[in-house]
Amino acid sequence: MKKPLLGALFAVLLLGAGTAPAVAATSHDAAAPQKTTQAEQVTAKAVDFAGTVALSNCSGSVVRTAASLPSDPALVLSNGHCLETGFPGPGEVVLGRRSTRSFTLLNSAGSGVGTLRASKIAYGTMTDTDISLYQLTRTYAQIESTYGIKALELNAAHPVQGTAITVVSGYWKRTYSCNIDGFVYRMKEGLWTWKDSVRYTSACQTIGGTSGSPVIDNATGKVVAVNNTGNENGQQCTDNNPCEIDESGNVTVRQGINYAQETYGIVPCIGAGSQIDLNRTGCTLPKP
C-alpha cells in the first residue's frame, strides 16, 4: 500500500511541517520527470479537484452512481487501508460501522471549501479489492447547494486498456496523468490479495498520501478505479512491494510501477438511499 504518511513524514523531516505537501510534490517531480504526449496534456487539463477530498492520512472523493438521487446521503470513496480503524485483515469486511470521520472538500482549484462528516463506514475491505465507502451526514443536493460541487460519477463498466487517466490526490492537491497499461489477474501484497487490478503506465508515479485518490477517465470524467499501491523497491509480494500473479501462477515484479483497484463492481451494490446491499443483483463485493 502507499503508506499514507510516509511522503508527508519525509517532507516534514526535510523542511518542516508547514510546507510538507508542496515540498514533497516538488521534489517528486524533480526526481522523476515524466513525458506526456500533447494529446494527454490537453485532456488532463479537463480533470480538476472538484469533488475530491482530503482525509487525515489519505485522499478520496465524493462519489455517486448514475441512479443516485439528489436526496440520497452522499458517499465518500477511499481505500480500505485508509480506514481509521486500521487495516482490515484478510477476509474481513467492515459494514455499517459508526464513524464521525471528517473530510475536507476541495473545489476545482484544489482549495478546501468546507468540512464533510461521516455518519458511518458503509463498507470497507482489503479482500479482493482495497476500498472504503463512507456515508455522509449530508445529501448530494445539500453539498451542491452549499458548495456548488457535484459528486463524481462511478463508471458502471470495466475500464479499458490504453485509456488516458488522471489520478487526483486531495491529500497532496496534485494530479498524475498516464494511461491504463493493463490489468493484473491477481496482485499480492503482504497478507492481501486483490483481483483484476489496474496497472498504470510509468508516468503515474504516485506517492504516500495518494492512497484513495479517484482514478478518472479523462474522456468521460467518470471514476474508473481508486489508487492504492505500488512496488517501491523491487521486493516480491511484500508490504509496499506488490507482485503480479497471472492465471498460470507466474509471478512478475515491476519496481516503480503503481496500481489501482477497479470501482465498476461497487455500482451494483449501491441501492436506494445510498445503502450498501451486498445481496443486490450483480453485486460481487466480499461479504462479512
Short mmCIF file of C-alpha atoms in Angstrom, two decimals:
data_model
loop_
_atom_site.label_atom_id
_atom_site.label_comp_id
_atom_site.label_asym_id
_atom_site.label_seq_id
_atom_site.Cartn_x
_atom_site.Cartn_y
_atom_site.Cartn_z
CA MET A 1 0.00 0.00 0.00
CA LYS A 2 1.00 3.60 -0.46
CA LYS A 3 1.58 4.20 3.25
CA PRO A 4 -0.48 7.35 3.84
CA LEU A 5 2.01 9.31 5.92
CA LEU A 6 5.40 8.26 4.54
CA GLY A 7 5.55 11.01 1.94
CA ALA A 8 4.39 13.60 4.43
CA LEU A 9 6.84 12.48 7.10
CA PHE A 10 9.74 12.60 4.65
CA ALA A 11 8.84 16.15 3.66
CA VAL A 12 8.48 17.20 7.31
CA LEU A 13 11.95 15.90 8.10
CA LEU A 14 13.38 17.87 5.20
CA LEU A 15 11.79 21.27 5.58
CA GLY A 16 9.20 21.31 8.33
CA ALA A 17 5.54 20.50 8.65
CA GLY A 18 4.24 23.79 7.35
CA THR A 19 5.50 23.16 3.84
CA ALA A 20 5.26 19.39 3.69
CA PRO A 21 2.71 18.83 0.91
CA ALA A 22 4.15 21.37 -1.53
CA VAL A 23 7.75 20.33 -0.96
CA ALA A 24 7.02 16.64 -1.39
CA ALA A 25 5.27 17.26 -4.67
CA THR A 26 8.07 19.46 -5.95
CA SER A 27 10.88 17.10 -5.01
CA HIS A 28 9.00 14.18 -6.52
CA ASP A 29 8.64 16.00 -9.83
CA ALA A 30 12.33 16.80 -9.95
CA ALA A 31 13.38 13.26 -9.16
CA ALA A 32 11.22 11.52 -11.73
CA PRO A 33 10.17 13.79 -14.62
CA GLN A 34 7.67 12.15 -16.92
CA LYS A 35 6.88 12.81 -20.56
CA THR A 36 3.32 13.00 -21.81
CA THR A 37 2.06 13.42 -25.31
CA GLN A 38 0.47 16.67 -26.39
CA ALA A 39 -2.91 14.95 -26.52
CA GLU A 40 -2.54 13.71 -22.93
CA GLN A 41 -1.60 17.20 -21.74
CA VAL A 42 -4.68 18.70 -23.36
CA THR A 43 -7.14 16.14 -21.98
CA ALA A 44 -5.63 16.20 -18.50
CA LYS A 45 -6.49 19.90 -18.15
CA ALA A 46 -10.19 18.98 -18.13
CA VAL A 47 -9.73 16.99 -14.90
CA ASP A 48 -9.63 19.08 -11.73
CA PHE A 49 -10.02 18.68 -7.97
CA ALA A 50 -13.75 19.40 -7.66
CA GLY A 51 -15.42 16.65 -5.66
CA THR A 52 -12.20 15.23 -4.24
CA VAL A 53 -11.49 15.23 -0.52
CA ALA A 54 -8.52 15.18 1.80
CA LEU A 55 -8.56 12.72 4.70
CA SER A 56 -6.31 12.87 7.76
CA ASN A 57 -3.93 10.40 6.11
CA CYS A 58 -5.19 9.69 2.58
CA SER A 59 -7.13 11.00 -0.40
CA GLY A 60 -10.70 10.34 -1.51
CA SER A 61 -13.69 11.63 -3.44
CA VAL A 62 -17.42 12.21 -3.14
CA VAL A 63 -18.99 9.67 -5.48
CA ARG A 64 -22.40 8.66 -6.79
CA THR A 65 -23.90 6.25 -9.30
CA ALA A 66 -25.95 7.24 -12.33
CA ALA A 67 -29.04 6.21 -10.35
CA SER A 68 -28.24 8.22 -7.20
CA LEU A 69 -30.84 10.82 -6.25
CA PRO A 70 -30.04 14.36 -5.05
CA SER A 71 -31.81 13.48 -1.78
CA ASP A 72 -29.58 10.46 -1.12
CA PRO A 73 -26.87 10.68 1.57
CA ALA A 74 -23.54 11.33 -0.16
CA LEU A 75 -20.78 8.72 -0.22
CA VAL A 76 -17.00 9.18 0.00
CA LEU A 77 -14.73 6.65 -1.68
CA SER A 78 -11.21 5.85 -0.45
CA ASN A 79 -9.10 2.74 0.28
CA GLY A 80 -9.77 0.02 2.80
CA HIS A 81 -6.26 0.55 4.14
CA CYS A 82 -7.18 4.19 4.85
CA LEU A 83 -9.85 3.30 7.43
CA GLU A 84 -9.38 4.96 10.81
CA THR A 85 -9.96 1.54 12.39
CA GLY A 86 -6.78 0.16 10.80
CA PHE A 87 -6.11 -2.32 8.00
CA PRO A 88 -8.91 -4.90 7.69
CA GLY A 89 -7.46 -8.39 7.87
CA PRO A 90 -7.70 -10.89 5.02
CA GLY A 91 -11.35 -11.93 4.71
CA GLU A 92 -12.55 -9.07 6.91
CA VAL A 93 -15.38 -6.80 5.77
CA VAL A 94 -16.45 -3.67 7.66
CA LEU A 95 -20.15 -2.96 7.12
CA GLY A 96 -22.28 -0.20 8.62
CA ARG A 97 -19.88 0.74 11.42
CA ARG A 98 -20.48 4.10 13.09
CA SER A 99 -17.97 6.82 12.17
CA THR A 100 -17.64 10.57 12.63
CA ARG A 101 -14.61 10.96 10.39
CA SER A 102 -14.21 14.35 8.71
CA PHE A 103 -13.17 15.15 5.14
CA THR A 104 -12.01 18.44 3.61
CA LEU A 105 -13.93 19.06 0.39
CA LEU A 106 -11.92 20.61 -2.44
CA ASN A 107 -13.05 22.87 -5.28
CA SER A 108 -11.76 22.76 -8.85
CA ALA A 109 -8.62 24.71 -7.91
CA GLY A 110 -7.76 22.35 -5.05
CA SER A 111 -8.76 24.75 -2.28
CA GLY A 112 -10.61 23.44 0.76
CA VAL A 113 -14.12 24.87 0.82
CA GLY A 114 -15.68 23.03 3.74
CA THR A 115 -15.76 20.02 6.02
CA LEU A 116 -17.90 16.96 5.41
CA ARG A 117 -18.54 14.40 8.11
CA ALA A 118 -19.31 10.69 8.02
CA SER A 119 -22.19 9.05 9.79
CA LYS A 120 -20.82 5.56 9.22
CA ILE A 121 -18.36 3.37 7.35
CA ALA A 122 -20.84 2.00 4.85
CA TYR A 123 -18.35 -0.57 3.54
CA GLY A 124 -14.67 -1.35 3.82
CA THR A 125 -12.38 -4.25 2.92
CA MET A 126 -8.93 -5.22 1.69
CA THR A 127 -10.07 -8.59 0.40
CA ASP A 128 -10.25 -8.96 -3.41
CA THR A 129 -10.10 -5.17 -3.60
CA ASP A 130 -8.98 -2.24 -1.42
CA ILE A 131 -11.90 0.13 -0.90
CA SER A 132 -13.80 2.05 1.72
CA LEU A 133 -17.12 3.86 1.36
CA TYR A 134 -18.24 6.36 3.97
CA GLN A 135 -21.84 7.56 4.17
CA LEU A 136 -22.01 11.27 4.99
CA THR A 137 -24.42 13.29 7.12
CA ARG A 138 -25.26 15.48 4.09
CA THR A 139 -27.04 14.66 0.87
CA TYR A 140 -25.70 15.24 -2.64
CA ALA A 141 -28.15 18.12 -3.01
CA GLN A 142 -27.01 19.76 0.23
CA ILE A 143 -23.35 19.56 -0.78
CA GLU A 144 -24.07 21.03 -4.21
CA SER A 145 -26.28 23.77 -2.77
CA THR A 146 -23.74 24.77 -0.14
CA TYR A 147 -20.51 24.46 -2.11
CA GLY A 148 -21.54 24.32 -5.76
CA ILE A 149 -19.73 20.99 -6.15
CA LYS A 150 -21.15 17.85 -7.70
CA ALA A 151 -20.15 14.31 -6.83
CA LEU A 152 -18.01 12.32 -9.24
CA GLU A 153 -19.85 9.52 -11.03
CA LEU A 154 -18.68 5.92 -10.78
CA ASN A 155 -18.38 4.33 -14.21
CA ALA A 156 -20.50 1.18 -14.33
CA ALA A 157 -18.33 -0.52 -16.98
CA HIS A 158 -14.98 -2.28 -16.71
CA PRO A 159 -12.11 0.10 -17.57
CA VAL A 160 -10.33 -0.26 -20.91
CA GLN A 161 -6.63 -0.79 -21.57
CA GLY A 162 -4.93 2.27 -23.04
CA THR A 163 -7.41 4.75 -21.56
CA ALA A 164 -5.93 8.13 -20.65
CA ILE A 165 -6.46 8.66 -16.92
CA THR A 166 -5.72 11.15 -14.16
CA VAL A 167 -5.12 10.22 -10.52
CA VAL A 168 -6.36 13.15 -8.41
CA SER A 169 -4.95 13.39 -4.88
CA GLY A 170 -6.86 15.57 -2.46
CA TYR A 171 -4.24 15.00 0.24
CA TRP A 172 -1.38 16.44 -1.82
CA LYS A 173 -3.54 18.61 -4.10
CA ARG A 174 -1.77 17.30 -7.17
CA THR A 175 -2.59 15.13 -10.15
CA TYR A 176 -0.82 12.35 -12.05
CA SER A 177 -1.61 11.73 -15.72
CA CYS A 178 -0.86 8.50 -17.56
CA ASN A 179 -2.67 5.60 -19.22
CA ILE A 180 -4.04 2.22 -18.16
CA ASP A 181 -1.22 -0.13 -19.08
CA GLY A 182 -3.17 -3.30 -18.40
CA PHE A 183 -4.87 -5.46 -15.79
CA VAL A 184 -3.44 -7.86 -13.21
CA TYR A 185 -5.21 -11.20 -12.71
CA ARG A 186 -4.10 -11.36 -9.08
CA MET A 187 -1.94 -8.93 -7.16
CA LYS A 188 -0.46 -9.93 -3.81
CA GLU A 189 0.97 -7.57 -1.20
CA GLY A 190 1.88 -8.98 2.17
CA LEU A 191 -1.20 -10.65 3.61
CA TRP A 192 -3.60 -9.32 1.00
CA THR A 193 -4.60 -10.45 -2.49
CA TRP A 194 -6.54 -8.31 -4.97
CA LYS A 195 -8.32 -9.34 -8.15
CA ASP A 196 -8.22 -7.69 -11.60
CA SER A 197 -6.17 -4.67 -10.54
CA VAL A 198 -5.37 -1.72 -12.80
CA ARG A 199 -1.71 -1.21 -13.71
CA TYR A 200 -0.59 2.30 -14.72
CA THR A 201 1.98 3.23 -17.30
CA SER A 202 5.16 4.55 -15.68
CA ALA A 203 4.14 8.23 -15.85
CA CYS A 204 1.87 7.87 -12.79
CA GLN A 205 4.49 7.90 -10.03
CA THR A 206 2.10 8.18 -7.10
CA ILE A 207 3.44 8.63 -3.57
CA GLY A 208 2.36 8.12 0.05
CA GLY A 209 -0.82 10.08 0.77
CA THR A 210 -2.28 9.45 -2.70
CA SER A 211 -3.97 6.31 -1.40
CA GLY A 212 -7.69 6.52 -2.06
CA SER A 213 -7.38 9.01 -4.92
CA PRO A 214 -10.01 8.64 -7.63
CA VAL A 215 -8.69 7.45 -10.99
CA ILE A 216 -10.60 9.44 -13.58
CA ASP A 217 -11.15 8.62 -17.25
CA ASN A 218 -10.09 11.84 -18.98
CA ALA A 219 -12.63 11.40 -21.77
CA THR A 220 -15.72 10.86 -19.61
CA GLY A 221 -14.77 12.45 -16.29
CA LYS A 222 -16.01 9.32 -14.51
CA VAL A 223 -14.21 7.35 -11.80
CA VAL A 224 -12.90 4.01 -13.07
CA ALA A 225 -10.65 2.99 -10.17
CA VAL A 226 -9.20 4.02 -6.82
CA ASN A 227 -5.43 4.40 -6.42
CA ASN A 228 -3.92 2.10 -3.81
CA THR A 229 -0.34 0.83 -4.15
CA GLY A 230 2.95 0.47 -6.00
CA ASN A 231 6.14 -1.56 -5.92
CA GLU A 232 8.68 0.66 -4.18
CA ASN A 233 11.97 -1.25 -4.12
CA GLY A 234 11.62 -4.39 -6.21
CA GLN A 235 10.80 -6.89 -3.48
CA GLN A 236 8.36 -9.69 -4.27
CA CYS A 237 4.86 -9.73 -2.75
CA THR A 238 5.86 -7.89 0.45
CA ASP A 239 4.29 -4.84 2.09
CA ASN A 240 4.67 -1.84 -0.26
CA ASN A 241 6.02 -4.21 -2.93
CA PRO A 242 3.06 -5.89 -4.61
CA CYS A 243 3.69 -8.58 -7.18
CA GLU A 244 1.63 -9.63 -10.17
CA ILE A 245 0.40 -13.22 -10.48
CA ASP A 246 -1.04 -14.49 -13.77
CA GLU A 247 -3.58 -17.27 -14.29
CA SER A 248 -0.78 -19.84 -14.51
CA GLY A 249 0.73 -18.74 -11.21
CA ASN A 250 3.71 -16.93 -12.74
CA VAL A 251 4.95 -14.04 -10.60
CA THR A 252 6.14 -10.71 -12.04
CA VAL A 253 7.69 -7.81 -10.12
CA ARG A 254 7.62 -4.32 -11.64
CA GLN A 255 9.62 -1.94 -9.47
CA GLY A 256 8.41 1.65 -9.66
CA ILE A 257 5.05 0.74 -11.19
CA ASN A 258 1.83 1.74 -9.44
CA TYR A 259 -1.66 0.29 -9.30
CA ALA A 260 -5.33 0.90 -8.57
CA GLN A 261 -8.45 -1.12 -7.81
CA GLU A 262 -11.39 -1.06 -10.20
CA THR A 263 -14.60 0.55 -8.98
CA TYR A 264 -17.25 -0.55 -11.50
CA GLY A 265 -18.05 -3.50 -9.22
CA ILE A 266 -19.20 -1.11 -6.50
CA VAL A 267 -22.09 0.24 -8.59
CA PRO A 268 -24.43 -2.81 -8.40
CA CYS A 269 -24.02 -2.88 -4.62
CA ILE A 270 -25.40 0.63 -4.01
CA GLY A 271 -29.15 0.64 -3.51
CA ALA A 272 -31.78 3.24 -2.72
CA GLY A 273 -30.72 5.90 -0.25
CA SER A 274 -27.02 5.09 -0.84
CA GLN A 275 -27.40 1.90 1.16
CA ILE A 276 -24.84 -0.84 0.56
CA ASP A 277 -26.74 -4.03 -0.23
CA LEU A 278 -24.39 -6.95 -0.88
CA ASN A 279 -27.33 -9.13 -1.97
CA ARG A 280 -28.33 -6.93 -4.90
CA THR A 281 -28.20 -8.47 -8.37
CA GLY A 282 -24.72 -8.15 -9.85
CA CYS A 283 -23.02 -7.26 -6.56
CA THR A 284 -19.87 -9.32 -6.11
CA LEU A 285 -18.12 -7.40 -3.33
CA PRO A 286 -16.93 -9.65 -0.49
CA LYS A 287 -19.44 -10.23 2.28
CA PRO A 288 -18.76 -10.34 6.05
#
